[in-house]
CSV table of C-alpha atoms and ligand atoms in Angstrom, one decimal:
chain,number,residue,atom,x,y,z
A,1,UNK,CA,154.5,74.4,164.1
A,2,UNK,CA,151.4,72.5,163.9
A,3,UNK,CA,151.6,68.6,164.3
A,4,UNK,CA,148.7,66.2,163.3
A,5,UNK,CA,149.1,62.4,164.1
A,6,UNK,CA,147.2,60.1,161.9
A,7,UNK,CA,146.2,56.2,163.1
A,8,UNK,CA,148.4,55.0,160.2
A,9,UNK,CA,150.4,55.7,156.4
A,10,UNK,CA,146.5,55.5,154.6
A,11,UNK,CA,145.6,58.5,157.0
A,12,UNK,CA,148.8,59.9,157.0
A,13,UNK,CA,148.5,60.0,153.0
A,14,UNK,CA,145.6,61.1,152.7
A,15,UNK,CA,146.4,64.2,155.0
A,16,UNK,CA,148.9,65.5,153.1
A,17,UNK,CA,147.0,65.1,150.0
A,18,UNK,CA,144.2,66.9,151.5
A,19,UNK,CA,146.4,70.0,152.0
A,20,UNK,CA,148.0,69.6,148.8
A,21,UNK,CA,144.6,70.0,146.9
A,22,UNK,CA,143.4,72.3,149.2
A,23,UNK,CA,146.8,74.6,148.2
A,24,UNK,CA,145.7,74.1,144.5
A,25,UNK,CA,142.2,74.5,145.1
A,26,UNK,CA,142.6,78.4,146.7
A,27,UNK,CA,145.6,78.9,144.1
A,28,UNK,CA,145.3,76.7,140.6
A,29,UNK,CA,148.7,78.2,139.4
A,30,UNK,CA,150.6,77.5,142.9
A,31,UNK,CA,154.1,75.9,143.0
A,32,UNK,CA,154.3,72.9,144.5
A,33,UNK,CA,157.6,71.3,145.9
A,34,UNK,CA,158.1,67.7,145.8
A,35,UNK,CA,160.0,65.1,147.5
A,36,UNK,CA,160.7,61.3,146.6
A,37,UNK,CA,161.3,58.3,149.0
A,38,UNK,CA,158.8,55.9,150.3
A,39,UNK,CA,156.9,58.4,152.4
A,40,UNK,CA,155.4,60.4,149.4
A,41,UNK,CA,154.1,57.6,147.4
A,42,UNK,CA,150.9,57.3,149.1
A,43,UNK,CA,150.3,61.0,149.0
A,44,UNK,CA,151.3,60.7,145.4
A,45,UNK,CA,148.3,57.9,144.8
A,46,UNK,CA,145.6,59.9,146.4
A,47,UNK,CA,146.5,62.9,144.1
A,48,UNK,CA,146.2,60.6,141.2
A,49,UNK,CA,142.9,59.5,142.7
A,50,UNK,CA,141.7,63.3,142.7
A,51,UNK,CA,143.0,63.8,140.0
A,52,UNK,CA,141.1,60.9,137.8
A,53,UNK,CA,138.1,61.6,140.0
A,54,UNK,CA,138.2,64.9,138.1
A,55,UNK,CA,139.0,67.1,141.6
A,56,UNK,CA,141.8,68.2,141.0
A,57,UNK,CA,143.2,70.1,137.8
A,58,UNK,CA,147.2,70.7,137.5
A,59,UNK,CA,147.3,72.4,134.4
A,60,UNK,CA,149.0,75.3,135.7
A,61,UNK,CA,150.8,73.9,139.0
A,62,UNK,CA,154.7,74.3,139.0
A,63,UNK,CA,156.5,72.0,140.3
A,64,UNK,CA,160.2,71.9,141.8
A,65,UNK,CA,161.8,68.4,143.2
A,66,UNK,CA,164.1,68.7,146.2
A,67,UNK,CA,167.0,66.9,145.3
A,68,UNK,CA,168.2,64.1,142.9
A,69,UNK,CA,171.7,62.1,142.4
A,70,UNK,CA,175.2,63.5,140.8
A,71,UNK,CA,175.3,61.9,137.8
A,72,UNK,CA,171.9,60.1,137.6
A,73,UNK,CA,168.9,61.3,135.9
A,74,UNK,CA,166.6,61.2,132.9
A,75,UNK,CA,166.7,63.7,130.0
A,76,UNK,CA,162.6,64.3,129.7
A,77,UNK,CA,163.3,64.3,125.5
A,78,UNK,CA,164.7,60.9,126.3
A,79,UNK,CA,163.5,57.0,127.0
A,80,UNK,CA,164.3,56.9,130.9
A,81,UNK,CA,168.1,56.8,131.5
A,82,UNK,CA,168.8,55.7,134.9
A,83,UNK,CA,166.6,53.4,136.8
A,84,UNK,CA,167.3,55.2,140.4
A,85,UNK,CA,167.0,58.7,139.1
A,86,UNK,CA,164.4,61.0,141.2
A,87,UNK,CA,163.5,62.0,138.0
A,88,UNK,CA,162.4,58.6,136.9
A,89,UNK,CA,160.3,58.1,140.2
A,90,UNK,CA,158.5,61.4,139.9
A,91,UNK,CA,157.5,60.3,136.3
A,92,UNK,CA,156.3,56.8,137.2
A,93,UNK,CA,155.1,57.9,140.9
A,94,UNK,CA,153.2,60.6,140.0
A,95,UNK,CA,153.9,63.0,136.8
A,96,UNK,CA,152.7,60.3,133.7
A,97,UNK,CA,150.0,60.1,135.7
A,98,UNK,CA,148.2,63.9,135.9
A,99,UNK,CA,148.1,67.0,133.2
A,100,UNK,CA,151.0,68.8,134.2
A,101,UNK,CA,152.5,70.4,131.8
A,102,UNK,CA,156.8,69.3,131.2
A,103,UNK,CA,157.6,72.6,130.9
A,104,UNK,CA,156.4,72.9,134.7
A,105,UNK,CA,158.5,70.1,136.0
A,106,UNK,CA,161.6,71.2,137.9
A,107,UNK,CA,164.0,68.5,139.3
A,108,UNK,CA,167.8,69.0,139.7
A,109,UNK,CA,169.9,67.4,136.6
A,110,UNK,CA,171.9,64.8,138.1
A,111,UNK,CA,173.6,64.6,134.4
A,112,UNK,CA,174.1,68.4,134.2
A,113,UNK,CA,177.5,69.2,132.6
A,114,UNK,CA,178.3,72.3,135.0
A,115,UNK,CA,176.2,71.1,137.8
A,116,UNK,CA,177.1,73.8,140.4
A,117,UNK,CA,175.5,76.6,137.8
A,118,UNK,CA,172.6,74.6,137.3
A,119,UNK,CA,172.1,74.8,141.1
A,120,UNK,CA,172.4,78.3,141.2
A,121,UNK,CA,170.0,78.4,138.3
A,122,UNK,CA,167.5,76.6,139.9
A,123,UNK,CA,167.6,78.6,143.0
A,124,UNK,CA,167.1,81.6,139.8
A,125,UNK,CA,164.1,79.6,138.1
A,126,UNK,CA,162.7,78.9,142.1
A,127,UNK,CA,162.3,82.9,142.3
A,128,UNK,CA,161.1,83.5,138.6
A,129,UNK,CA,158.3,81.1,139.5
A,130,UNK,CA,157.2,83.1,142.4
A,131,UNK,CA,158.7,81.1,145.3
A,132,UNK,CA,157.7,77.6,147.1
A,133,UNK,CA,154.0,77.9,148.3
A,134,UNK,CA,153.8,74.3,149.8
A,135,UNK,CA,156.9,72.4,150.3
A,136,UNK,CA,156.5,68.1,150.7
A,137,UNK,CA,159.6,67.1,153.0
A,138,UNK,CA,160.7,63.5,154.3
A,139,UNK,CA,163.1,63.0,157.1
A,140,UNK,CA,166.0,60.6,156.9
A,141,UNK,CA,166.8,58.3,159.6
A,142,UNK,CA,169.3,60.9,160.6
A,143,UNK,CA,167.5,63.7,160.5
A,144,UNK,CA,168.1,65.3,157.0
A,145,UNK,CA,165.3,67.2,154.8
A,146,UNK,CA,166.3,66.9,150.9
A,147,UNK,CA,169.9,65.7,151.2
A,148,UNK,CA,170.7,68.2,153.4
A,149,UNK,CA,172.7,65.7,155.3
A,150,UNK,CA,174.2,66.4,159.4
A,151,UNK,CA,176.5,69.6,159.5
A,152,UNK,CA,175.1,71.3,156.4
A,153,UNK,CA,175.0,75.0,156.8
A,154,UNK,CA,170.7,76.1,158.1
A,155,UNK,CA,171.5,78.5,155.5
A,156,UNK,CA,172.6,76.6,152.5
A,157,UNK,CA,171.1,76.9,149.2
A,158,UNK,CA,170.9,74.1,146.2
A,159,UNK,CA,174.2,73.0,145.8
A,160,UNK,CA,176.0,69.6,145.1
A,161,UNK,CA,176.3,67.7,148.5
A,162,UNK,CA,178.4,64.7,149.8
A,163,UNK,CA,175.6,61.6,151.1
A,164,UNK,CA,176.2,61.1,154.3
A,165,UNK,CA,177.1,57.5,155.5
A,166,UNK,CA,173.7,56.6,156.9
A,167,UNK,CA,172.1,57.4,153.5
A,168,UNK,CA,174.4,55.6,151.8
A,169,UNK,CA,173.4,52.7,154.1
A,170,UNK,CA,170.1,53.5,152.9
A,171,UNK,CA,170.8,53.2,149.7
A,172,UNK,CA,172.5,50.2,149.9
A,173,UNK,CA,169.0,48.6,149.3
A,174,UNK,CA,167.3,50.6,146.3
A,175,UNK,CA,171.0,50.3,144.5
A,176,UNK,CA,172.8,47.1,145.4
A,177,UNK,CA,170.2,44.6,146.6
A,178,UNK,CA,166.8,45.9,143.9
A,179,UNK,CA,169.2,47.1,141.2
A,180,UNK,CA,172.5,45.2,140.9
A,181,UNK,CA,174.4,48.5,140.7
A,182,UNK,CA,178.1,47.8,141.8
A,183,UNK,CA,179.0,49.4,145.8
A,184,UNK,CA,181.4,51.7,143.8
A,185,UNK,CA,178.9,52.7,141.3
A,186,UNK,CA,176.2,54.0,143.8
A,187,UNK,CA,175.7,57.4,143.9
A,188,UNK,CA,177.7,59.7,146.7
A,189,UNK,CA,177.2,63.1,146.2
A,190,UNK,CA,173.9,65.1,145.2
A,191,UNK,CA,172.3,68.2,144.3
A,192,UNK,CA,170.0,69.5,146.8
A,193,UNK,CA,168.0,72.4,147.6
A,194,UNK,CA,169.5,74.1,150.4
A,195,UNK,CA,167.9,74.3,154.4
A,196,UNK,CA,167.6,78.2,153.6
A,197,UNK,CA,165.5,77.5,150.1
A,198,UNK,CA,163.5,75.6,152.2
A,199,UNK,CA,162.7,77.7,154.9
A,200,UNK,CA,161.5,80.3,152.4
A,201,UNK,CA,159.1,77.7,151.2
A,202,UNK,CA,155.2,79.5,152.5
A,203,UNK,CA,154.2,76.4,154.0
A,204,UNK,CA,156.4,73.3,155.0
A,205,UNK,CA,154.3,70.1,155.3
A,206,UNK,CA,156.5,67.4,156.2
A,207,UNK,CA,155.0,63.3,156.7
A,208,UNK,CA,156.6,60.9,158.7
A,209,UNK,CA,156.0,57.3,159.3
A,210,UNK,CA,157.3,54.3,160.5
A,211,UNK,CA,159.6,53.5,164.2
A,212,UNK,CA,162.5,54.5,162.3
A,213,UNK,CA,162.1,57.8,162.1
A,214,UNK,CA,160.7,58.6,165.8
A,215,UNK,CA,164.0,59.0,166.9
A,216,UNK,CA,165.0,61.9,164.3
A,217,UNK,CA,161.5,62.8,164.5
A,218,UNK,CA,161.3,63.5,168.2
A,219,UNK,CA,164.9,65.7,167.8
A,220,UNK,CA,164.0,68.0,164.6
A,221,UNK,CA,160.5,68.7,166.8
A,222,UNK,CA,161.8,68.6,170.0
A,223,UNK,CA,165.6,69.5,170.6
A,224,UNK,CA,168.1,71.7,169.7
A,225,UNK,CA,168.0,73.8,166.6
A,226,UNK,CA,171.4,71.9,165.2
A,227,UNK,CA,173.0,70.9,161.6
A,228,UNK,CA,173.3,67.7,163.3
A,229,UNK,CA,169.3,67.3,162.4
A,230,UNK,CA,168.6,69.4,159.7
A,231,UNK,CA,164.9,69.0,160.0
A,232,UNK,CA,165.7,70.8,163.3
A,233,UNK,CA,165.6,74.2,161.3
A,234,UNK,CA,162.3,74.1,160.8
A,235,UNK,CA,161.6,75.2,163.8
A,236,UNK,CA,163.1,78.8,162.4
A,237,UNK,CA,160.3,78.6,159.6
A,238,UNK,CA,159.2,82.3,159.4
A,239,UNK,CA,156.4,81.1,157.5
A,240,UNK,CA,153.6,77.6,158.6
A,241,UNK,CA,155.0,74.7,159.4
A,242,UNK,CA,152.8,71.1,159.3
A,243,UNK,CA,154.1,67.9,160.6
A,244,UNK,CA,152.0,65.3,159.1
A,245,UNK,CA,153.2,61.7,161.4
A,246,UNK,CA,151.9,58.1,161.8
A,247,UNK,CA,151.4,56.8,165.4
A,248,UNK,CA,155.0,55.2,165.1
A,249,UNK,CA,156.6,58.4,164.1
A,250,UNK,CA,155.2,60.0,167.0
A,251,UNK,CA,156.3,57.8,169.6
A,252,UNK,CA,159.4,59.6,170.8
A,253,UNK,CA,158.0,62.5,171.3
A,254,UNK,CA,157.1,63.8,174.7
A,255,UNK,CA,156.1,67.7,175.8
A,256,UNK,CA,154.9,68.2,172.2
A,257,UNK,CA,151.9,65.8,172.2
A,258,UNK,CA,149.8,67.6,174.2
A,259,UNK,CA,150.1,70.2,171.3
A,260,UNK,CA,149.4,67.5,168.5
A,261,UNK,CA,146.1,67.2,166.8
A,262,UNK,CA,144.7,64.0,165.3
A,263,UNK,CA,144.0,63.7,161.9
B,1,LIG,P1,161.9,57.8,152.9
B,1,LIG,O1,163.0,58.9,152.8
B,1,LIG,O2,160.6,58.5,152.6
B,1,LIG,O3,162.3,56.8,151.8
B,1,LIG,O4,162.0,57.3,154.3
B,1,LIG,C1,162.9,60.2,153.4
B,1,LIG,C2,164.1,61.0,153.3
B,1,LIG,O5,165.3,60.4,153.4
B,1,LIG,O6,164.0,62.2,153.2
């Protein structure tokens, strides 16, 4: 596992944008996954930056999105349907602005009508592709990648998963307080690449930032393997493992430091 620690989210960013490139760069038809949440936006803008700045070309990147809400989304033939879908965010965040090509967009159908065979399929479509070559992670504040949430299976695969109750906490803000969607309305459940798709990503670059997450930080890099902190697993990555933090993220962890480098 290598870990690089960056002075703050602008170095942080630009970090995981770096390898990004880089990972197109050596490989211009590569397949990229991608995560939403705060973390990636900044790594999202400097790939926009690249990409205007002409160094970096996406017309034959494949992408596949981590996760997105049961019964949210955004039909790609449509106007946007639902404010809080991933899919939304990816469009406005980052897809409208570079050439990739729609047909190389993968993100979980929240509206899906059978949605447990469109997660199998997408596990299907993840293999057709060729496999994950660099997979983007966040961590939630309690230790989840994707929504893999405390006491999912280290060997699950996409499926539809129950939010735990400190991401629906989470929520609470982007749904209730931004968007005026009703408590009862808000999302619980969601399809989710599994722990074990992600662990057969090639290379798992995951940013942190920010106090809040030193705590579930300093466990999925320090402690016990557990579905407790699904992060945790990736410490059984077969393949490279990067840990991208801010100075805040860092600061609960102990024995590791002396391995981290600064970026
Ligand atoms: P955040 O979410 O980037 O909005 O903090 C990360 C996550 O929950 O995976």
């Amino acid at each position: 596992m290598e870990l690089i620690i960056t002075p703050d989210y602008n170095h942080l960013s630009q970090t995981a944008a770096d390898m990004i490139a880089e990972a197109i760069k050596s490989k211009p038809d590569c397949v990229l996954g991608l995560a939403t949440g705060s973390t990636p936006m900044g790594t999202y803008q400097e790939l926009i930056r690249k990409y205007q700045q002409q160094q970096l070309d996406f017309s034959q990147v494949k992408t596949f999105n981590l996760d997105e809400y049961l019964g949210i989304g955004m039909d790609l033939s449509l106007p946007y349907s639902q404010d809080q879908s991933y899919a939304r965010f990816m469009h406005e965040q980052l897809f409208s602005n570079i050439n990739l090509k729609p047909e190389n967009i993968h993100i979980p159908n929240g509206l899906a009508p059978d949605p447990d065979k469109h997660c199998q399929d997408y596990e299907k479509m993840i293999i057709e592709a060729g496999g994950i070559d660099l997979q983007l992670l966040g961590i939630g504040g309690n230790g989840h990648i994707a929504f893999n949430e405390p006491g999912s299976s280290l060997a699950s695969r996409t499926r539809v998963h129950p939010l735990h109750a400190k991401t629906l906490e989470d929520n609470y803000e982007m749904f209730y307080k931004k968007a005026k969607v009703a408590k009862q309305n808000m999302p619980s459940f969601a399809l989710t690449m599994g722990v074990g798709t992600i662990l057969e990503s090639r290379h798992a670059v995951m940013i942190v930032c920010g106090q809040n997450k030193a705590k579930a930080c300093a466990e999925a890099i320090e402690g016990p393997i557990t579905s407790k902190v699904t992060a945790s697993a990736l410490q059984l990555h077969p393949g490279k493992v990067t840990i991208i933090l801010d100075e805040s993220a860092a600061s609960g962890l102990t024995w590791s430091l002396s391995l981290a480098k600064k970026g």
